[in-house]
Short mmCIF file of C-alpha atoms in Angstrom, two decimals:
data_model
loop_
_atom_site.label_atom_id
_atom_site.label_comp_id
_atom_site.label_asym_id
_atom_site.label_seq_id
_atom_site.Cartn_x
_atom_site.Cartn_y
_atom_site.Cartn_z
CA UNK A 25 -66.88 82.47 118.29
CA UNK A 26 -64.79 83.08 121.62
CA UNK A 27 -64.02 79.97 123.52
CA UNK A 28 -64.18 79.44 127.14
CA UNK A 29 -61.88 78.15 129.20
CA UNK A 30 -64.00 75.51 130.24
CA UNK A 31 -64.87 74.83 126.71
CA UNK A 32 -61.17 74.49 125.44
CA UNK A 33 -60.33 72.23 128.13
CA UNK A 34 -62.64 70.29 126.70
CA UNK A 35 -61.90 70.41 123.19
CA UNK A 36 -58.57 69.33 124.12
CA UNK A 37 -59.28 66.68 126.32
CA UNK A 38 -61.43 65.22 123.15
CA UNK A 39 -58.14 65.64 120.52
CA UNK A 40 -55.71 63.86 123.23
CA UNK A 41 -58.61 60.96 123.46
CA UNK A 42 -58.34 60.62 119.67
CA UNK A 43 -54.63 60.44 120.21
CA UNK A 44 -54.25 64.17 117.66
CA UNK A 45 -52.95 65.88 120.50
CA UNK A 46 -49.66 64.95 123.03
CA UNK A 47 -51.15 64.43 126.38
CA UNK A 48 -47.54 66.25 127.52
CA UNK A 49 -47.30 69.15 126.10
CA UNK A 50 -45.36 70.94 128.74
CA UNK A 51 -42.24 68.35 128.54
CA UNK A 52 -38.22 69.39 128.64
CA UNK A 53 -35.79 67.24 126.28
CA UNK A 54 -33.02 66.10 128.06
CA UNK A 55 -30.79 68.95 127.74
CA UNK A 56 -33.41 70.95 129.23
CA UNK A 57 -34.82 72.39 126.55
CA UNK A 58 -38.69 72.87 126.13
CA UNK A 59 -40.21 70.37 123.68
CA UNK A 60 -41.41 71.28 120.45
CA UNK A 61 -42.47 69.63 117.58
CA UNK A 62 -43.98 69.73 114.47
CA UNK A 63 -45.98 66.74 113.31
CA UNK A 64 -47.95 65.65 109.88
CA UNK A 65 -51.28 64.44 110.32
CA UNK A 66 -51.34 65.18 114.02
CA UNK A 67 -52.65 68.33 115.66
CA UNK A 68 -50.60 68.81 118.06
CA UNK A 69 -49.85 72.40 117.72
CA UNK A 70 -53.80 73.22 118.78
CA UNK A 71 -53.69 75.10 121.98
CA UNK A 72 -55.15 77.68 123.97
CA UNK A 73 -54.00 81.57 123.78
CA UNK A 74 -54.81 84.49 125.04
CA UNK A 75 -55.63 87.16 121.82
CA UNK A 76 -54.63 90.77 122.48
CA UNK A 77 -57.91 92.27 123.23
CA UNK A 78 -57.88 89.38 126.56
CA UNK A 79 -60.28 86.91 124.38
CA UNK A 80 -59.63 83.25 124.39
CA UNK A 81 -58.81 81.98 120.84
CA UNK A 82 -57.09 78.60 119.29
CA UNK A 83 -53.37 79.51 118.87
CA UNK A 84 -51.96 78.72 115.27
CA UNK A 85 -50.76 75.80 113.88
CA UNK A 86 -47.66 75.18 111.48
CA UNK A 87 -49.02 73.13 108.84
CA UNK A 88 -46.59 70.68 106.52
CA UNK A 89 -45.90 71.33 102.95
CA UNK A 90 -48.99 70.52 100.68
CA UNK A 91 -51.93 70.68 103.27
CA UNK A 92 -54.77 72.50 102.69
CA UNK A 93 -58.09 72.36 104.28
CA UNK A 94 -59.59 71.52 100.75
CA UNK A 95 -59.15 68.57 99.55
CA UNK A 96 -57.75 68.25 95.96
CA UNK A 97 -56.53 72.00 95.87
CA UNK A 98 -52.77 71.22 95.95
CA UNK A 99 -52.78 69.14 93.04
CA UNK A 100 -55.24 71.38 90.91
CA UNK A 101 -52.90 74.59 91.73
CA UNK A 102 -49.93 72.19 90.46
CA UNK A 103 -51.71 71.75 87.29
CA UNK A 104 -52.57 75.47 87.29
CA UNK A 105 -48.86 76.78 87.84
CA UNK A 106 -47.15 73.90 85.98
CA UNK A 107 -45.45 75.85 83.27
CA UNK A 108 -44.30 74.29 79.63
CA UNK A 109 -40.60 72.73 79.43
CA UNK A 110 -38.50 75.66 78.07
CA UNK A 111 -36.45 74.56 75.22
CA UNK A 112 -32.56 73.83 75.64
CA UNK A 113 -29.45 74.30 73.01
CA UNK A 114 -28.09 71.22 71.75
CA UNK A 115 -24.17 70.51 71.77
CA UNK A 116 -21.70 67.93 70.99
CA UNK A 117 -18.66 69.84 71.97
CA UNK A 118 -19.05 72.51 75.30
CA UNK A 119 -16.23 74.64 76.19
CA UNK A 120 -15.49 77.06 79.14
CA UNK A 121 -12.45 79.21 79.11
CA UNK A 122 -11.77 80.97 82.59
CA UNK A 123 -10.48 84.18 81.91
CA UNK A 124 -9.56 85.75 85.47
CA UNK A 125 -9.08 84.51 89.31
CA UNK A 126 -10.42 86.18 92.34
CA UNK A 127 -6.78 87.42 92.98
CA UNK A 128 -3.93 84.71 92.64
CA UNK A 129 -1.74 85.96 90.01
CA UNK A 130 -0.19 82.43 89.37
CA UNK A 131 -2.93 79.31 90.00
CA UNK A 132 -6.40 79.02 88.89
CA UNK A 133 -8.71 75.94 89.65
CA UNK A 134 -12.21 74.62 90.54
CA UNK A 135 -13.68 72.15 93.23
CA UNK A 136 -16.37 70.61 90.65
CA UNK A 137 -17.81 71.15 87.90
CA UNK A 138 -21.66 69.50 86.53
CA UNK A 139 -23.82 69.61 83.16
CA UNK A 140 -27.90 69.77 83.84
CA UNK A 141 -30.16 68.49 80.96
CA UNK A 142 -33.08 69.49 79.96
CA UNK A 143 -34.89 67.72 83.02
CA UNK A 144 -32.58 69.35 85.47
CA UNK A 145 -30.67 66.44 85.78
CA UNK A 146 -26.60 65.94 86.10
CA UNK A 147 -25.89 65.09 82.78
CA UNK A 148 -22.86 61.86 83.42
CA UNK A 149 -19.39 62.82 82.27
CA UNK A 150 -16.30 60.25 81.84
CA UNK A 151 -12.74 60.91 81.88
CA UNK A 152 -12.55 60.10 78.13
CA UNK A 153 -15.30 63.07 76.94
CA UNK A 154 -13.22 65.66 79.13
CA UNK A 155 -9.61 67.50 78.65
CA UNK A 156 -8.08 70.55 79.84
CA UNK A 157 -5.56 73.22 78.59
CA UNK A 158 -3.05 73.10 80.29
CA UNK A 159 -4.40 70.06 81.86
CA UNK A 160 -3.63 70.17 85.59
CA UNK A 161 -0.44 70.96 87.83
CA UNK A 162 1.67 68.20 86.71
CA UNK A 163 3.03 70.09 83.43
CA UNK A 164 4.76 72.17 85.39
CA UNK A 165 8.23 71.21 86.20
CA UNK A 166 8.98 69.91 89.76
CA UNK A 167 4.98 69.13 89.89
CA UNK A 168 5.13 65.95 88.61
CA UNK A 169 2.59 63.52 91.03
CA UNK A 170 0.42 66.41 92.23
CA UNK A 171 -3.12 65.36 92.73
CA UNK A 172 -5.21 68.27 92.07
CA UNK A 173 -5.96 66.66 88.46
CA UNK A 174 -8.70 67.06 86.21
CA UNK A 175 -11.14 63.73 87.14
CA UNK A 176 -11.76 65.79 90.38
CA UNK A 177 -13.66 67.94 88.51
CA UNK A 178 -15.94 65.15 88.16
CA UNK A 179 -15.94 63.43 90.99
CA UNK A 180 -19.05 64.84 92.49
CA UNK A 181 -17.00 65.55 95.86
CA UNK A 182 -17.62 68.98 95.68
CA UNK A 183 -18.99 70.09 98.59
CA UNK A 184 -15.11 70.29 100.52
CA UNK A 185 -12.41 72.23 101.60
CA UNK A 186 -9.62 69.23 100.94
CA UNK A 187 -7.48 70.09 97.73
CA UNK A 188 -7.67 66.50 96.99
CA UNK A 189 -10.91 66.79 95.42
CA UNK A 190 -9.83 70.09 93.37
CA UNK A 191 -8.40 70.86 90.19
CA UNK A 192 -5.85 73.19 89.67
CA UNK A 193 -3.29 74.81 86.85
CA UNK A 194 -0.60 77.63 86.02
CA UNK A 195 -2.90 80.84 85.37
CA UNK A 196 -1.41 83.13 83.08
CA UNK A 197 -3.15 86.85 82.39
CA UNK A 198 -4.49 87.12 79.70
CA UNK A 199 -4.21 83.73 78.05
CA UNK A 200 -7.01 81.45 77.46
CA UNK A 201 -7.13 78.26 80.39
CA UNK A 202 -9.93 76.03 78.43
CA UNK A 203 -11.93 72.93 79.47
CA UNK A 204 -13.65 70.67 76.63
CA UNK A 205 -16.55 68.17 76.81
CA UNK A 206 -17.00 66.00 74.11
CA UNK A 207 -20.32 64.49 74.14
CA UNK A 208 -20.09 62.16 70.93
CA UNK A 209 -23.36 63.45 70.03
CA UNK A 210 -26.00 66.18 70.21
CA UNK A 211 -27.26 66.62 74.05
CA UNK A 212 -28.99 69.12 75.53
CA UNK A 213 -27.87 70.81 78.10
CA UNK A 214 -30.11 73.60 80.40
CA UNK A 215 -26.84 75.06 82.62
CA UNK A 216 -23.59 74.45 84.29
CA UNK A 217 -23.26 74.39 88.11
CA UNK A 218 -19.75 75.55 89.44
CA UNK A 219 -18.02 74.79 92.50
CA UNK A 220 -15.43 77.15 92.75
CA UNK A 221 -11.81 76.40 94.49
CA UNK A 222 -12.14 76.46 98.23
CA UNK A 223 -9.68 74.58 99.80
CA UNK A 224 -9.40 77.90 102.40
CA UNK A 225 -10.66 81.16 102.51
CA UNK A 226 -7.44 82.79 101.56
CA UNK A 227 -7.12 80.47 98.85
CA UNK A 228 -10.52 81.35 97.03
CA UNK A 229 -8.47 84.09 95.05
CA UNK A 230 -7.77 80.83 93.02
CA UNK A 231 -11.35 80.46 92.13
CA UNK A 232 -12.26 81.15 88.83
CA UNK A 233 -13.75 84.71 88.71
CA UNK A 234 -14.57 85.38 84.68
CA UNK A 235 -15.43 82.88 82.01
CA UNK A 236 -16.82 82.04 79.07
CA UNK A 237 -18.72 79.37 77.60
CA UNK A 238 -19.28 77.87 74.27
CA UNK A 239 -21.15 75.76 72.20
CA UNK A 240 -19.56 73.73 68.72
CA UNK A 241 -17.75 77.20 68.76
CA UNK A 242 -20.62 79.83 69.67
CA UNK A 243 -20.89 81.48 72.49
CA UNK A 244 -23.70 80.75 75.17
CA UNK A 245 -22.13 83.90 77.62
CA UNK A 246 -21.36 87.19 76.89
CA UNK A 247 -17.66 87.26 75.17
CA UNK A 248 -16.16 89.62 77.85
CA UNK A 249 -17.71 86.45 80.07
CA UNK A 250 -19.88 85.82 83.21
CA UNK A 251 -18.91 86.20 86.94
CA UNK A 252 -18.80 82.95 88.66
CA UNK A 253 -18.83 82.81 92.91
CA UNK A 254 -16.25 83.08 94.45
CA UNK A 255 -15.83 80.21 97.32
CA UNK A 256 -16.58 80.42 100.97
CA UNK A 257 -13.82 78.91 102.25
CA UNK A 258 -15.62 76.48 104.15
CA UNK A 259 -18.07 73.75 103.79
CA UNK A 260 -20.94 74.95 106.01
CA UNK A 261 -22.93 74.82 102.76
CA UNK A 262 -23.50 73.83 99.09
CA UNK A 263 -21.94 77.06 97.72
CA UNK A 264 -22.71 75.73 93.82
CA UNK A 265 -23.54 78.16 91.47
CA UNK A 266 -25.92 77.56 88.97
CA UNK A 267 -25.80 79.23 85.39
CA UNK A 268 -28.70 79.26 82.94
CA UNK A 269 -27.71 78.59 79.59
CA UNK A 270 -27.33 80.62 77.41
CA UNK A 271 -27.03 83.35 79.37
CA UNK A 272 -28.05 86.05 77.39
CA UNK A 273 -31.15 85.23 77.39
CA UNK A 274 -34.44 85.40 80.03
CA UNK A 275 -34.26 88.92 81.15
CA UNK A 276 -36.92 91.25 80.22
CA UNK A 277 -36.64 95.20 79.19
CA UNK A 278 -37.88 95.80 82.67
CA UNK A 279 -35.74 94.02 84.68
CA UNK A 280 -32.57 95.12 82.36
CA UNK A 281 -33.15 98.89 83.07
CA UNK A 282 -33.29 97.76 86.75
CA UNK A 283 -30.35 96.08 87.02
CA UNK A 284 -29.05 99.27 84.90
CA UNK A 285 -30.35 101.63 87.53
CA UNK A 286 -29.06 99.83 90.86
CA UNK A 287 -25.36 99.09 89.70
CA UNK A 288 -25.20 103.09 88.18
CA UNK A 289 -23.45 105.35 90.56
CA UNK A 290 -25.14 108.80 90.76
CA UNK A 291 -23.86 111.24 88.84
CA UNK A 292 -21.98 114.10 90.54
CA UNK A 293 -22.81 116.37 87.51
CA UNK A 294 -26.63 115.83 87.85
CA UNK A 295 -28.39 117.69 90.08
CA UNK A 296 -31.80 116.78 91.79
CA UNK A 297 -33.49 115.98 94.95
CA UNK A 298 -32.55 112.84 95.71
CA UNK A 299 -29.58 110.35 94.86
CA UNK A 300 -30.81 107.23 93.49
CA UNK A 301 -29.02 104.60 96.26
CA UNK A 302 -26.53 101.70 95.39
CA UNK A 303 -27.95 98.81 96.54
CA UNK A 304 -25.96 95.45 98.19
CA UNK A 305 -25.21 93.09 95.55
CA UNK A 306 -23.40 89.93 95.64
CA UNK A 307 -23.82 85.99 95.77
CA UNK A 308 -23.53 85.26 99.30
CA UNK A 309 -25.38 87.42 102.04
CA UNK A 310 -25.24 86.22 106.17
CA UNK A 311 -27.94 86.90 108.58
CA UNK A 312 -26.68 86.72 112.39
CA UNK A 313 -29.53 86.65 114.56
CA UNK A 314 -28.83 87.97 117.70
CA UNK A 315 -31.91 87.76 119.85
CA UNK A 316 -35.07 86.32 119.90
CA UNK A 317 -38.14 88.03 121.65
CA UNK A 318 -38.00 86.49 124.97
CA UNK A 319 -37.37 82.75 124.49
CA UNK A 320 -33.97 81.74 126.09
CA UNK A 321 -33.93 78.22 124.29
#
């Protein structure tokens, strides 16, 4: 049914009565800006617009997370889509050896470093359960008192640009730079999150680029290892990265002759009709929006 003018007047006259609708609607915050807002339980976003073929029609409204017009459907579809706890590996002793930086020939370090169990939940870590090889940047001579030592790999500060909160050691190509948790017993563990080193953005090339990781001395990651982000070089945002463990594992035929296809150059031998295209890959993509379509606020 189309709606008169008259008609939604008086629809909305009704909802700001009942107090679901802002009487001002037309308001400017105090910068100037026109008002907007989104509310739960109110509707407020109910208004009059004009459709394309010149009909009046309600305009839209931006409903919150979870509503729907029927009651009890949320929580049957969570029922529905709720999927069975995949089983995890079980480990008393984990161990990740970086194998290359994003660059630096010399230092190689990480801003923090976290455990998930099997509820995808930061597994706790103390000083005692965790060493390093070589340990930090005091085994170097002339380092001695530099604070970039291994407990700020645990200090769940990780989300930073300050080398206070970072870990860092000698890298050496081609030699093995190892950290070891000792969990006393058996735990299961569903991934490691990263937070590579970021204290600027030339000094990502520090980050760790290539590493392994092991379980009681068998591998969870490929042996040639598993690229790890490379740091922003800010702290705009939580630039974690999350690994599924073990790694190996989870990826369908399909998806492997995808990934097969996409990071193939074409061959220059080959000829046909078209050239299959190399697609952007990375970790970190940036949108820049540079208009909008008409609104100046």
């Amino acid at each position: 049914k189309r709606f008169s003018a008259k008609e939604i007047a008086g629809i909305q006259k009704t909802l700001q009565e009942a107090k679901l609708m802002d009487e001002d609607n037309s308001g400017l915050d105090a910068d100037g800006r026109p008002r907007t807002s989104a509310k739960v339980g109110a509707i407020n976003s109910i208004s009059s617009t004009v459709s394309p073929d010149g009909g009046n029609t309600f305009g839209t409204a931006a409903k919150a997370p979870g509503f729907n017009s029927k009651p009890g459907m949320s929580s049957v579809l969570e029922e529905v889509s709720e999927e069975p706890r995949p089983k995890c590996l079980k480990a008393k002793h984990l161990r990740i050896n970086i194998l290359k930086t994003w660059g630096d020939p010399f230092y190689v370090g990480l801003t923090g470093l976290e455990l998930v169990d099997a509820n995808n939940q930061p597994i706790h870590i103390s000083m005692d359960q965790v060493d390093a090889d070589p340990r930090d940047m005091n085994v170097m001579p002339g380092c001695e008192g530099d604070f970039r030592t291994l407990d700020k790999l645990i200090n769940n500060v990780n989300q930073s640009t300050s080398d206070s909160n970072m870990w860092l050691i000698p890298y050496t190509n081609g030699s093995s730079h190892v950290i070891d948790i000792n969990f006393g017993r058996e735990t299961e563990i569903r991934g490691v999150r990263f937070w590579n080193y970021n204290k600027s953005e030339d000094d990502t090339e520090r980050g760790a680029q290539l590493a392994t990781i092991s379980f009681d001395g068998r591998f969870v990651t490929p042996k040639q290892g598993i690229v790890i982000r490379k740091a922003p070089g800010h702290a705009k945002f939580d630039f974690g990265h999350y690994i599924r463990l073990p790694f190996i594992e989870g990826w369908s035929e399909t998806e492997l002759k995808n990934l097969k296809r996409i990071t193939t150059a074409p061959s220059s031998v080959m000829r046909q009709e078209f050239e299959t295209p190399l697609l952007p890959t990375g970790f970190t993509f940036r949108f820049t929006l540079l208009s909008t379509w008409g609104d100046h606020f």
